[in-house]
Amino acid sequence: MIGKIAYRLALAAVLAVGAGAAGPIPASEAAQAEAGALQKLIDEAPHGSTVVLPAGDYDGELVVDKPLVVQGEGVTLHSGAADKPAVAVRADFASISGLSIVKDSGGEAAAVLVEGDGVRVEGLRIVTRTIGIQLQESDGSVIRNNAVEATPELLGRSARASERRNGIDLYRSHGNTIENNRVSSMFDGIYLEGSNNTAVRGNVVDFSRYGVHLMYTRNTEVEGNRGSHNVTGIMAMVSRGGTIAGNAFKLQKGSVNSQGMLFYEVEDMQVTGNELVGNRVGLYIERSANNVWMGNDVSYNFVGIQLLDSADNELAGNRFVSNVIETMADGSAGNRIEGNYWDAFQGLDPNGDGKSDLAYPMNPFFQRLTKDTPAFQLFFQSPGMKFLEGLMAADSADWTRDRAPLMEQPALAGAADSAAEPAASGATATAGAALLLAASTIILLGVRKR
Amino acid sequence: MNAVHVARREIKLGFRNPWSYSFLVLFTIFSLLLLLIGAQSPGGGYTSTTGSMLSLILYLLPLMTLLIGSFSLTAEKEEGSWQLLAVYPLRTSSFVFGKYAGLSLVLGAIVAFAFGASGVAGALAGGGFDLRTLLLFLVFSLLLVLLYLAVALLIGTVAANRWQALTYAVAFWFFTVIGWPTLLIASLGYLPYLWIKPALTALTLLNPAELVRLFVVVRLGGGSILGPDYYRWVEVMAGGWGPLLFAGICLAWIAGAGGIAVWAWERGRRHG
């Protein structure tokens, strides 16, 4: 107990002097009976060596403040301190791998805090009520093969956002790689703020708020990530440059604000070959310019694409199939939109070049109506709404339009051919026969003379 | 004599009526067409395919129901059979309820026959509806029949003859199915902004087409598209008590329209 207090005082003193530059904490002062033993191993190891932590369950927190390779296969670390991360990596070029971490303290301290540059965090399993892995001004680090999930009572269901923290959180950290991690039931799966040149590849995020959230970033490369049941798959806001390619986000339709991908004030981004299937809105684009959306598969969403007040973008070779409403576009006449496939559009191709000579105009009536009065959203796909839209089609000069829509679906890698499982025709046939029989019986009873 | 007699007579009359058979053929062909549309892009849940099928059913079925239902009542007046029935010790409510039950069975048989045929045809040809979709459309159609039939009785009561009934029926169909958004957007625009949503919600409860359509959309998992304004309604309707609550609303609707019909019919009987 006294040791614990001493450790806290020491830590407070160290933090007051300046966090990143903390010297090694003397083993005698490090407390927490069991985690203290691990800390001692770390403290005693020479610079650049490998420390293999002995397997077992430990209570407490660890600090890595010199370039070590810390391996913790079979180690489970429980941290209940609200003000300290379970593992703090303060040194440049340190690495940590293999641990299981349970951080059920709440509070603001992350499960794993990385402050050094060139750090590797690999193969951790983190169950946490706070941020999973947090990078603060860390450059050139690699976060790979980790699993971050919420504590069991929050897993797999939609909880209040205030109960959750981000899975992997980068703040003013540049040139990092976030690869093959799995995040479930957190706030934002992977959150980048003011961080440039990050590669986010092959991660899986589900049951969280946003899958990948970019805020004020530049040149982020988001590739091959997957997710489902989030509010939004990829949320790019006020960001420039980079690519978003080959990601797949599905079934994000539970929330009234959900979508596959959202772009707000985004510039110079290449968005290619993504799959957005079964979401409330497939692609939501607002006030963005000079981006390219190409070869994306947007299918089975309630709204295919919502395109608002955007200009100078290119939208080509995308596939829009079986969306309840294909487009809600307004104020976006100044884009190069050409050669997309819209299954609800009947084109005309007299010269046989595979592109329609008729343009596909996008009626902005419903978008304008519901923007002014959201209550009218109740008329979504009402048969009378289509009638009214038809009446309001006179002034179509300023509409957004696809100049030359494709006549046939483009072949896209990984395109969803069908969201359905093969129909069980036996059951349908039986039910159909039963219905026929019942109907015929009623009819016969009716016409029978008696 | 009681409601059961009236209902049985109604079924008998219904299936001797050539109108019923032309609607039977029409709706069967129509549901086979839905099958073809559905086969083009299969998929569960709320997609463009299920959305357009709902719209197509909304175009045809309410009109069919209104015509068959209201004509059945005006025929009683025009052909003099009501004058005959009125001398029997038959309560007006039994008469109207019997009519309603009988006509429900006639229309239900037509709808069941059509979906049964397309279910069998789809299964034989391969790639038809899956069972869930078939049943959902069946329920959707039956709900439309039940609600619009109550209105049809009201129209049949008010109208003096077939031609009046035709006019009223088409008008009601047009304003509830086709002209509804136009009507509401135009008229609610004059209300203060904060009144629009409550007014819209209340008016939607009065429109059987929108009521049933929205319920089915929510049950298909499409509730989130209605936006944050209707979050609570959607949550309730999508939940376990949703169908029960909705059944309650439908019953209230039918009882309301039917009650007015009984009252008006009774008044006509007294005052001759």
XYZ file of C-alpha atoms in Angstrom:
722
model
C 0.000 0.000 0.000
C 2.715 2.426 0.964
C 4.622 1.314 -2.087
C 1.594 2.047 -4.257
C 1.265 5.541 -2.892
C 4.969 6.094 -3.342
C 4.682 4.946 -6.961
C 1.839 7.354 -7.585
C 3.778 10.212 -6.060
C 6.776 9.307 -8.137
C 4.668 9.127 -11.272
C 3.025 12.443 -10.503
C 6.436 14.028 -10.016
C 7.677 12.517 -13.257
C 4.607 13.694 -15.130
C 5.022 17.166 -13.682
C 8.612 17.327 -14.912
C 7.585 16.271 -18.394
C 6.033 13.023 -19.406
C 7.968 11.747 -22.401
C 11.337 12.405 -20.854
C 10.756 10.369 -17.717
C 13.735 8.436 -16.526
C 13.481 4.819 -15.429
C 11.459 4.376 -12.299
C 13.550 2.652 -9.636
C 12.404 -0.907 -9.103
C 12.080 -0.365 -5.377
C 9.464 2.325 -5.909
C 7.455 0.470 -8.556
C 4.613 -1.202 -6.811
C 1.580 -3.367 -7.509
C 2.821 -6.626 -6.174
C 2.629 -8.576 -9.381
C 2.889 -6.051 -12.225
C 5.767 -4.638 -10.255
C 7.679 -7.835 -10.975
C 7.185 -7.283 -14.697
C 8.147 -3.633 -14.398
C 11.290 -4.710 -12.628
C 12.236 -6.977 -15.523
C 11.721 -4.094 -17.924
C 13.660 -1.657 -15.784
C 16.602 -4.007 -15.381
C 16.876 -4.938 -19.052
C 19.649 -3.183 -20.955
C 18.802 -0.854 -23.867
C 17.901 -2.683 -27.083
C 17.415 -6.074 -25.461
C 14.436 -8.406 -25.612
C 12.366 -8.925 -22.481
C 10.152 -11.999 -22.350
C 7.540 -11.505 -19.641
C 6.669 -14.680 -17.718
C 3.131 -15.867 -18.428
C 0.462 -15.260 -15.804
C -2.165 -12.847 -14.546
C -0.971 -9.505 -13.243
C -2.539 -6.435 -11.691
C -1.265 -2.969 -12.390
C 0.405 -0.858 -15.047
C 3.602 -1.009 -17.087
C 5.832 1.713 -18.456
C 8.311 1.052 -21.272
C 10.697 3.969 -21.327
C 13.678 2.640 -23.202
C 14.022 0.900 -26.559
C 13.163 -2.700 -25.645
C 11.414 -5.564 -27.355
C 8.802 -6.633 -24.806
C 7.110 -9.943 -25.493
C 4.174 -10.965 -23.359
C 2.653 -14.147 -24.720
C 0.394 -15.650 -22.078
C 0.449 -12.510 -19.954
C -2.845 -10.954 -18.876
C -2.588 -7.502 -17.381
C -5.527 -6.070 -15.416
C -5.457 -2.336 -14.941
C -7.957 -0.603 -12.721
C -6.285 2.784 -12.435
C -8.425 5.470 -14.061
C -5.532 7.918 -14.411
C -2.839 5.659 -15.853
C -2.622 3.664 -19.069
C -2.201 -0.090 -18.629
C 0.869 0.103 -20.824
C 2.652 3.343 -21.605
C 5.317 3.211 -24.310
C 7.379 6.346 -23.902
C 10.605 5.404 -25.646
C 11.375 5.617 -29.366
C 11.759 2.304 -31.190
C 10.332 0.210 -28.384
C 8.078 -2.677 -29.235
C 5.447 -4.574 -27.353
C 3.582 -7.691 -28.369
C 1.457 -10.617 -27.282
C -0.119 -9.257 -24.073
C -3.752 -9.455 -23.137
C -4.913 -6.292 -21.432
C -8.099 -5.750 -19.466
C -8.694 -2.075 -18.774
C -12.031 -1.782 -17.016
C -11.273 1.344 -15.046
C -13.072 3.970 -17.070
C -11.445 7.381 -16.928
C -9.407 9.047 -19.626
C -6.195 6.988 -19.679
C -5.913 4.630 -22.645
C -5.268 0.905 -22.380
C -2.078 1.373 -24.393
C -0.519 4.813 -24.768
C 2.233 5.306 -27.326
C 4.297 8.464 -27.122
C 7.568 7.355 -28.704
C 8.381 7.319 -32.415
C 8.921 4.151 -34.457
C 7.115 2.006 -31.878
C 5.657 -1.374 -32.781
C 2.492 -2.605 -31.073
C 1.597 -6.068 -32.277
C -0.714 -8.921 -31.394
C -2.263 -7.363 -28.290
C -5.749 -8.355 -27.164
C -7.383 -5.478 -25.403
C -10.691 -5.430 -23.585
C -11.353 -1.910 -22.433
C -13.749 0.760 -21.323
C -11.319 3.493 -22.370
C -9.380 4.140 -25.592
C -7.739 0.926 -26.826
C -4.495 2.107 -28.378
C -3.656 5.788 -28.341
C -0.849 7.428 -30.294
C 0.087 10.907 -29.068
C 2.543 12.681 -31.336
C 4.094 9.392 -32.306
C 5.587 9.168 -35.799
C 6.427 6.113 -37.882
C 4.892 3.563 -35.536
C 3.282 0.287 -36.552
C 0.068 -0.972 -34.947
C -0.599 -4.449 -36.281
C -2.723 -7.558 -35.585
C -4.269 -6.207 -32.405
C -7.805 -6.830 -31.228
C -9.648 -4.102 -29.329
C -13.100 -4.593 -27.991
C -15.423 -3.163 -25.388
C -16.064 -4.897 -22.089
C -18.528 -7.803 -22.431
C -21.648 -5.893 -21.353
C -21.199 -3.514 -24.313
C -20.218 -6.074 -26.959
C -22.216 -6.315 -30.149
C -24.995 -3.970 -29.232
C -25.618 -0.309 -29.655
C -24.940 1.459 -26.402
C -24.950 5.151 -25.629
C -22.051 6.787 -27.370
C -20.935 8.385 -24.117
C -20.086 4.970 -22.692
C -17.528 4.301 -25.375
C -14.085 5.392 -26.462
C -12.134 5.014 -29.679
C -10.482 1.706 -30.560
C -7.283 3.059 -32.091
C -6.766 6.786 -31.708
C -4.084 8.881 -33.416
C -3.500 12.488 -32.416
C -0.933 14.573 -34.293
C 0.928 11.442 -35.245
C 2.357 11.098 -38.735
C 3.532 8.337 -41.034
C 2.074 5.489 -38.990
C 0.774 2.128 -40.167
C -2.429 0.662 -38.737
C -2.747 -2.819 -40.129
C -4.929 -5.928 -39.709
C -6.449 -4.887 -36.419
C -9.893 -5.875 -35.268
C -12.097 -3.431 -33.369
C -15.534 -4.200 -32.052
C -18.194 -2.263 -30.145
C -16.105 0.856 -29.544
C -16.815 4.520 -30.372
C -14.748 5.158 -33.521
C -12.882 2.063 -34.642
C -9.858 3.952 -35.943
C -9.742 7.692 -35.309
C -7.176 9.959 -36.941
C -6.990 13.602 -35.918
C -4.474 15.981 -37.369
C -2.378 13.031 -38.440
C -0.821 12.803 -41.903
C 0.507 10.089 -44.185
C -1.114 7.260 -42.269
C -1.737 3.850 -43.822
C -4.870 2.126 -42.548
C -5.018 -1.332 -44.096
C -6.950 -4.555 -43.682
C -8.677 -3.662 -40.424
C -12.106 -4.945 -39.438
C -14.490 -2.751 -37.426
C -18.027 -3.603 -36.369
C -20.745 -2.430 -33.953
C -18.921 0.858 -33.457
C -19.870 4.426 -34.329
C -17.525 5.091 -37.260
C -15.256 2.446 -38.762
C -12.451 4.760 -39.865
C -12.755 8.428 -38.957
C -10.474 10.996 -40.574
C -10.424 14.518 -39.088
C -8.044 17.136 -40.483
C -5.783 14.563 -42.066
C -3.662 14.616 -45.190
C -2.675 11.819 -47.518
C -4.248 8.963 -45.638
C -4.251 5.634 -47.381
C -7.270 3.586 -46.331
C -7.197 0.209 -48.022
C -8.920 -3.134 -47.737
C -10.747 -2.433 -44.480
C -14.033 -4.106 -43.774
C -16.933 -3.453 -41.459
C -20.581 -3.898 -40.733
C -23.224 -2.632 -38.315
C -21.398 0.605 -37.636
C -23.134 3.943 -37.933
C -20.761 4.936 -40.721
C -18.010 2.906 -42.393
C -15.550 5.590 -43.382
C -16.086 9.144 -42.211
C -13.752 11.595 -43.924
C -14.064 15.168 -42.722
C -12.004 18.215 -43.629
C -9.245 16.073 -45.061
C -7.052 16.257 -48.161
C -5.344 13.792 -50.436
C -4.850 10.087 -50.127
C -6.747 7.070 -51.309
C -9.685 5.057 -50.072
C -9.619 1.794 -51.969
C -10.993 -1.702 -51.807
C -12.873 -1.273 -48.551
C -16.172 -3.040 -47.888
C -18.824 -1.679 -45.550
C -22.160 -3.406 -45.240
C -25.454 -3.316 -43.387
C -24.979 0.075 -41.806
C -28.615 1.024 -41.712
C -29.694 0.817 -38.094
C -29.104 4.452 -37.238
C -30.982 7.387 -38.759
C -27.572 8.914 -39.507
C -25.889 5.831 -40.890
C -24.118 5.477 -44.211
C -21.433 3.465 -45.981
C -19.023 6.353 -46.465
C -19.374 10.033 -45.705
C -17.225 12.785 -47.207
C -17.495 16.332 -45.888
C -15.146 19.061 -47.074
C -12.806 16.504 -48.546
C -10.402 17.360 -51.372
C -8.089 15.536 -53.737
C -9.012 12.043 -52.609
C -9.151 8.927 -54.784
C -11.995 6.624 -53.799
C -11.910 3.437 -55.839
C -13.147 -0.127 -55.804
C -15.076 0.039 -52.541
C -18.125 -2.042 -51.778
C -21.054 -0.327 -50.092
C -23.872 -2.769 -49.701
C -27.100 -2.646 -47.700
C -26.499 0.679 -45.942
C -28.962 3.473 -45.278
C -27.007 5.736 -47.658
C -24.198 4.225 -49.754
C -22.090 7.303 -50.516
C -22.771 10.632 -48.820
C -20.795 13.511 -50.285
C -21.110 17.131 -49.179
C -19.071 20.243 -49.960
C -16.210 18.284 -51.407
C -14.121 19.064 -54.462
C -11.513 17.576 -56.789
C -12.048 14.004 -55.689
C -12.432 10.896 -57.794
C -14.977 8.152 -57.146
C -14.356 5.306 -59.518
C -15.319 1.647 -59.782
C -17.244 1.506 -56.526
C -20.093 -0.929 -56.011
C -23.078 0.788 -54.404
C -25.887 -1.758 -54.032
C -28.952 -2.544 -51.964
C -28.801 0.719 -50.038
C -31.899 2.771 -49.237
C -30.257 5.714 -51.002
C -27.399 5.007 -53.428
C -25.621 8.338 -53.445
C -26.371 11.632 -51.768
C -24.383 14.373 -53.492
C -24.692 17.881 -52.100
C -23.052 21.189 -52.922
C -19.977 19.561 -54.393
C -18.077 20.514 -57.516
C -15.212 19.478 -59.769
C -15.317 15.870 -58.694
C -15.179 12.921 -61.027
C -17.663 10.087 -60.659
C -17.164 7.316 -63.173
C -17.466 3.583 -63.660
C -19.426 3.055 -60.460
C -22.216 0.532 -60.196
C -25.543 1.485 -58.611
C -27.821 -1.516 -58.326
C -31.060 -2.149 -56.475
C -30.918 0.932 -54.283
C -34.397 1.967 -53.196
C -33.671 5.524 -54.337
C -30.555 5.835 -56.470
C -29.699 9.474 -56.019
C -30.494 12.484 -53.916
C -28.413 15.167 -55.536
C -28.558 18.926 -55.318
C -26.246 21.811 -56.053
C -23.783 19.516 -57.747
C -24.186 20.206 -61.456
C -20.512 21.073 -61.845
C -19.037 17.591 -61.572
C -17.746 15.216 -64.228
C -20.235 12.381 -63.872
C -20.027 9.876 -66.674
C -20.140 6.194 -67.412
C -21.737 4.908 -64.226
C -24.276 2.111 -64.264
C -27.719 2.929 -62.813
C -30.070 -0.024 -62.896
C -33.211 2.128 -62.661
C -32.255 4.100 -65.752
C -33.264 3.007 -69.247
C -30.629 4.351 -71.610
C -30.477 4.537 -75.356
C -27.352 3.543 -77.233
C -27.773 3.928 -81.021
C -24.050 3.828 -81.835
C -23.329 0.754 -79.710
C -20.406 2.145 -77.693
C -21.886 0.800 -74.478
C -22.804 4.251 -73.208
C -26.212 5.834 -73.371
C -26.680 8.899 -75.542
C -29.388 9.992 -73.136
C -28.138 11.603 -69.964
C -29.398 10.458 -66.570
C -30.796 13.504 -64.771
C -31.082 13.368 -60.989
C -34.282 14.957 -59.743
C -33.429 17.130 -56.696
C -37.048 17.598 -55.620
C -37.103 15.113 -52.743
C -33.685 16.241 -51.506
C -34.783 19.884 -51.417
C -38.125 19.042 -49.854
C -36.664 16.994 -47.014
C -33.823 19.426 -46.431
C -36.313 22.228 -45.832
C -38.751 20.044 -43.884
C -37.242 16.792 -42.625
C -40.708 15.626 -41.535
C -41.555 14.978 -45.192
C -38.989 12.173 -45.185
C -42.074 10.109 -44.374
C -42.881 10.208 -48.106
C -39.712 8.246 -48.920
C -40.639 6.041 -51.903
C -44.336 6.754 -51.475
C -46.015 6.040 -54.823
C -47.489 9.535 -54.820
C -44.016 11.031 -54.357
C -42.851 9.603 -57.666
C -45.940 11.104 -59.256
C -45.136 14.506 -57.783
C -41.451 14.292 -58.751
C -42.602 13.622 -62.294
C -44.655 16.820 -62.179
C -41.718 18.831 -60.844
C -39.349 17.788 -63.622
C -39.798 20.859 -65.812
C -36.820 22.947 -64.747
C -34.081 20.379 -65.151
C -31.290 22.595 -66.482
C -29.409 22.841 -63.181
C -29.805 19.198 -62.207
C -26.882 16.943 -61.526
C -26.648 14.448 -64.351
C -24.663 11.484 -65.598
C -23.821 12.543 -69.139
C -23.318 9.049 -70.545
C -24.509 6.267 -68.256
C -23.358 2.720 -68.954
C -25.809 0.369 -70.655
C -24.441 -2.771 -68.964
C -23.087 -3.340 -65.478
C -19.326 -2.907 -65.277
C -17.421 -5.921 -63.978
C -16.181 -4.873 -60.565
C -13.926 -6.925 -58.357
C -15.863 -8.331 -55.449
C -19.132 -6.821 -56.649
C -22.110 -8.062 -54.732
C -24.192 -10.058 -57.187
C -26.895 -10.686 -54.699
C -27.505 -9.877 -51.093
C -29.797 -12.867 -50.807
C -29.295 -16.434 -49.893
C -30.668 -18.922 -52.452
C -34.403 -19.098 -52.009
C -35.758 -22.241 -50.445
C -38.175 -23.032 -53.260
C -39.685 -26.058 -51.516
C -41.183 -24.010 -48.705
C -42.443 -21.350 -51.116
C -44.047 -23.985 -53.342
C -45.780 -25.564 -50.361
C -47.009 -22.224 -49.088
C -48.146 -21.267 -52.582
C -50.004 -24.536 -53.002
C -51.645 -24.104 -49.597
C -52.772 -20.590 -50.555
C -54.161 -21.813 -53.869
C -56.003 -24.606 -52.130
C -57.492 -22.303 -49.513
C -58.568 -19.774 -52.126
C -60.094 -22.441 -54.356
C -62.005 -23.925 -51.422
C -63.543 -20.567 -50.579
C -64.440 -19.974 -54.220
C -65.977 -23.448 -54.608
C -67.954 -23.109 -51.380
C -69.167 -19.786 -52.666
C -70.415 -20.918 -56.053
C -71.738 -24.303 -54.899
C -75.506 -24.633 -55.228
C -77.171 -25.814 -52.118
C -81.091 -14.220 -39.835
C -77.762 -12.971 -38.657
C -74.330 -11.823 -39.813
C -73.278 -15.355 -40.758
C -76.153 -15.671 -43.224
C -75.286 -12.329 -44.749
C -71.615 -13.275 -45.018
C -72.389 -16.599 -46.695
C -74.759 -14.911 -49.074
C -72.087 -12.338 -49.804
C -69.501 -15.006 -50.652
C -71.987 -16.682 -52.935
C -72.881 -13.409 -54.625
C -69.218 -12.466 -54.763
C -68.204 -15.502 -56.731
C -71.165 -15.262 -59.067
C -70.081 -11.758 -59.866
C -68.002 -11.632 -63.077
C -66.116 -8.627 -61.603
C -64.533 -10.890 -59.036
C -63.177 -13.176 -61.693
C -61.808 -10.376 -63.824
C -60.039 -9.004 -60.733
C -58.845 -12.506 -59.910
C -57.287 -12.848 -63.350
C -55.913 -9.301 -63.252
C -54.314 -9.682 -59.834
C -52.909 -13.118 -60.647
C -51.262 -11.858 -63.828
C -50.071 -8.868 -61.857
C -48.458 -10.951 -59.124
C -46.775 -13.107 -61.752
C -45.318 -9.889 -63.154
C -44.079 -8.990 -59.680
C -42.406 -12.384 -59.672
C -40.552 -11.509 -62.875
C -39.441 -8.156 -61.438
C -38.330 -9.850 -58.244
C -36.311 -12.420 -60.177
C -34.255 -9.671 -61.823
C -32.537 -8.597 -58.635
C -33.115 -10.884 -55.705
C -32.469 -9.690 -52.211
C -34.081 -9.603 -48.817
C -35.031 -6.576 -46.781
C -35.942 -3.151 -48.089
C -34.455 -2.853 -51.591
C -35.595 -1.247 -54.806
C -37.287 -4.506 -55.775
C -39.397 -4.815 -52.637
C -39.989 -1.056 -52.742
C -41.367 -1.116 -56.274
C -43.454 -4.196 -55.552
C -45.063 -2.393 -52.618
C -45.791 0.564 -54.906
C -47.324 -1.627 -57.600
C -49.579 -3.369 -55.108
C -50.557 0.041 -53.737
C -51.607 1.205 -57.176
C -53.922 -1.707 -57.922
C -55.272 -3.381 -54.821
C -56.934 -0.443 -53.000
C -58.833 0.547 -56.150
C -59.967 -3.033 -56.695
C -61.142 -3.315 -53.106
C -62.957 0.015 -53.151
C -64.853 -0.865 -56.321
C -65.885 -4.405 -55.365
C -66.779 -3.344 -51.818
C -68.779 -0.228 -52.592
C -70.563 -1.784 -55.578
C -71.691 -4.672 -53.428
C -73.552 -2.263 -51.142
C -74.979 -0.003 -53.815
C -76.188 -3.108 -55.667
C -78.271 -3.989 -52.596
C -80.000 -0.623 -52.908
C -80.307 -0.569 -56.672
C -81.539 -4.114 -57.092
C -83.996 -3.934 -54.230
C -82.605 -6.838 -52.211
C -82.023 -4.526 -49.242
C -85.703 -3.584 -49.206
C -86.439 -7.296 -48.957
C -83.785 -7.939 -46.276
C -85.000 -4.964 -44.279
C -88.314 -6.644 -43.510
C -86.516 -9.539 -41.824
C -85.558 -9.236 -38.152
C -81.965 -8.446 -39.141
C -79.974 -5.866 -37.275
C -78.247 -3.292 -39.455
C -74.936 -3.926 -37.712
C -75.241 -7.649 -38.473
C -75.964 -6.797 -42.065
C -72.965 -4.492 -42.452
C -70.670 -6.790 -40.490
C -71.807 -9.763 -42.565
C -71.126 -7.834 -45.741
C -67.681 -6.916 -44.457
C -66.805 -10.461 -43.469
C -68.083 -11.946 -46.692
C -66.308 -9.427 -48.892
C -63.090 -9.861 -46.885
C -63.198 -13.555 -47.646
C -63.915 -12.957 -51.337
C -61.052 -10.458 -51.698
C -58.821 -12.519 -49.439
C -59.406 -15.516 -51.681
C -58.504 -13.454 -54.745
C -55.279 -12.213 -53.146
C -54.401 -15.661 -51.792
C -55.057 -17.255 -55.174
C -52.823 -14.747 -56.954
C -49.901 -15.036 -54.520
C -50.387 -18.800 -54.322
C -50.140 -19.028 -58.090
C -47.008 -16.886 -58.221
C -45.495 -18.830 -55.318
C -45.989 -22.133 -57.112
C -44.966 -20.729 -60.493
C -41.842 -19.164 -59.014
C -40.838 -22.351 -57.239
C -41.416 -24.431 -60.390
C -39.476 -22.058 -62.614
C -36.749 -21.643 -59.989
C -35.660 -18.321 -58.527
C -39.032 -17.150 -57.237
C -39.802 -15.271 -54.043
C -38.431 -16.668 -50.861
C -41.086 -17.656 -48.367
C -40.609 -14.617 -46.147
C -41.074 -12.152 -48.993
C -44.142 -14.000 -50.270
C -45.764 -13.978 -46.852
C -44.865 -10.336 -46.286
C -46.554 -9.296 -49.531
C -49.538 -11.450 -48.652
C -49.889 -9.759 -45.269
C -49.355 -6.323 -46.827
C -52.088 -7.029 -49.396
C -54.531 -8.444 -46.857
C -54.059 -5.422 -44.600
C -54.762 -3.099 -47.517
C -57.877 -5.124 -48.343
C -59.174 -5.002 -44.779
C -58.647 -1.264 -44.361
C -59.887 -0.184 -47.766
C -62.875 -2.496 -47.487
C -64.017 -0.594 -44.406
C -63.841 2.606 -46.451
C -65.628 0.867 -49.319
C -68.551 0.075 -47.025
C -68.707 3.711 -46.034
C -68.696 4.789 -49.681
C -71.324 2.165 -50.550
C -73.487 3.496 -47.748
C -73.221 7.124 -48.744
C -73.486 6.621 -52.504
C -76.961 6.258 -53.976
C -75.885 4.174 -56.935
C -72.954 2.539 -58.653
C -71.907 5.663 -60.523
C -71.706 7.760 -57.422
C -69.790 4.973 -55.717
C -67.364 4.809 -58.629
C -66.709 8.547 -58.386
C -66.177 8.490 -54.627
C -64.038 5.355 -54.792
C -61.722 6.705 -57.470
C -61.450 10.024 -55.639
C -60.550 8.325 -52.354
C -58.051 6.064 -54.108
C -56.450 8.977 -55.937
C -56.064 11.153 -52.876
C -54.769 8.426 -50.592
C -52.410 6.713 -53.044
C -51.349 9.089 -55.809
C -52.116 12.613 -54.678
C -51.280 12.199 -50.989
C -47.799 13.813 -50.876
C -48.916 16.579 -53.228
C -51.956 17.294 -51.100
C -50.019 17.340 -47.839
C -46.974 19.239 -49.045
C -49.229 21.894 -50.544
C -51.520 22.254 -47.533
C -49.084 21.732 -44.646
C -46.852 24.422 -46.123
C -49.281 26.960 -44.662
C -48.849 25.648 -41.114
C -46.223 26.942 -38.708
C -43.081 24.821 -39.097
C -43.385 23.114 -35.718
C -46.903 21.899 -36.470
C -45.947 20.143 -39.673
C -44.630 16.937 -38.133
C -47.514 16.353 -35.686
C -50.035 17.198 -38.409
C -48.291 14.862 -40.824
C -48.245 12.051 -38.273
C -51.915 12.494 -37.459
C -52.936 12.648 -41.112
C -50.859 9.569 -41.916
C -52.930 7.666 -39.375
C -55.960 8.588 -41.491
C -54.514 7.249 -44.733
C -54.700 3.450 -44.888
C -52.269 3.238 -47.824
C -49.497 5.190 -46.077
C -50.183 3.507 -42.768
C -49.734 0.013 -44.148
C -46.843 0.972 -46.417
C -44.859 2.581 -43.600
C -45.507 -0.345 -41.284
C -44.195 -2.790 -43.866
C -41.165 -0.606 -44.648
C -40.303 -0.472 -40.956
C -40.764 -4.233 -40.580
C -38.494 -4.729 -43.600
C -35.779 -2.907 -41.660
C -36.045 0.365 -43.572
C -37.161 2.529 -40.651
C -33.940 4.514 -40.417
C -34.600 6.150 -43.794
C -37.534 8.029 -42.307
C -35.056 10.118 -40.384
C -34.598 11.262 -36.803
C -38.094 12.784 -36.658
C -39.751 9.391 -36.528
C -37.144 7.552 -34.498
C -39.497 6.687 -31.650
C -42.326 5.504 -33.883
C -39.914 3.340 -35.841
C -38.424 1.869 -32.697
C -41.855 0.952 -31.354
C -43.101 -0.477 -34.642
C -39.928 -2.481 -35.255
C -40.056 -3.909 -31.733
C -41.870 -6.957 -30.438
C -45.071 -5.064 -29.630
C -45.114 -3.334 -33.016
C -47.374 -5.802 -34.862
C -49.780 -5.893 -31.928
C -49.959 -2.120 -31.716
C -50.400 -1.922 -35.459
C -53.166 -4.518 -35.340
C -54.835 -2.321 -32.713
C -54.592 0.749 -34.962
C -56.037 -1.254 -37.873
C -58.897 -2.559 -35.745
C -59.683 0.935 -34.525
C -59.650 2.100 -38.119
C -61.985 -0.655 -39.303
C -64.276 -0.223 -36.310
C -64.380 3.534 -36.912
C -65.188 3.381 -40.622
C -67.521 0.403 -40.134
C -69.265 2.113 -37.212
C -70.015 5.198 -39.272
C -71.270 2.969 -42.083
C -73.611 1.132 -39.679
C -74.878 4.401 -38.260
C -75.531 5.906 -41.693
C -77.134 2.711 -42.959
C -79.376 2.514 -39.881
C -80.387 6.111 -40.375
C -81.298 5.328 -43.966
C -83.348 2.338 -42.818
C -85.330 4.397 -40.308
C -85.942 7.334 -42.537
C -86.510 5.171 -45.562
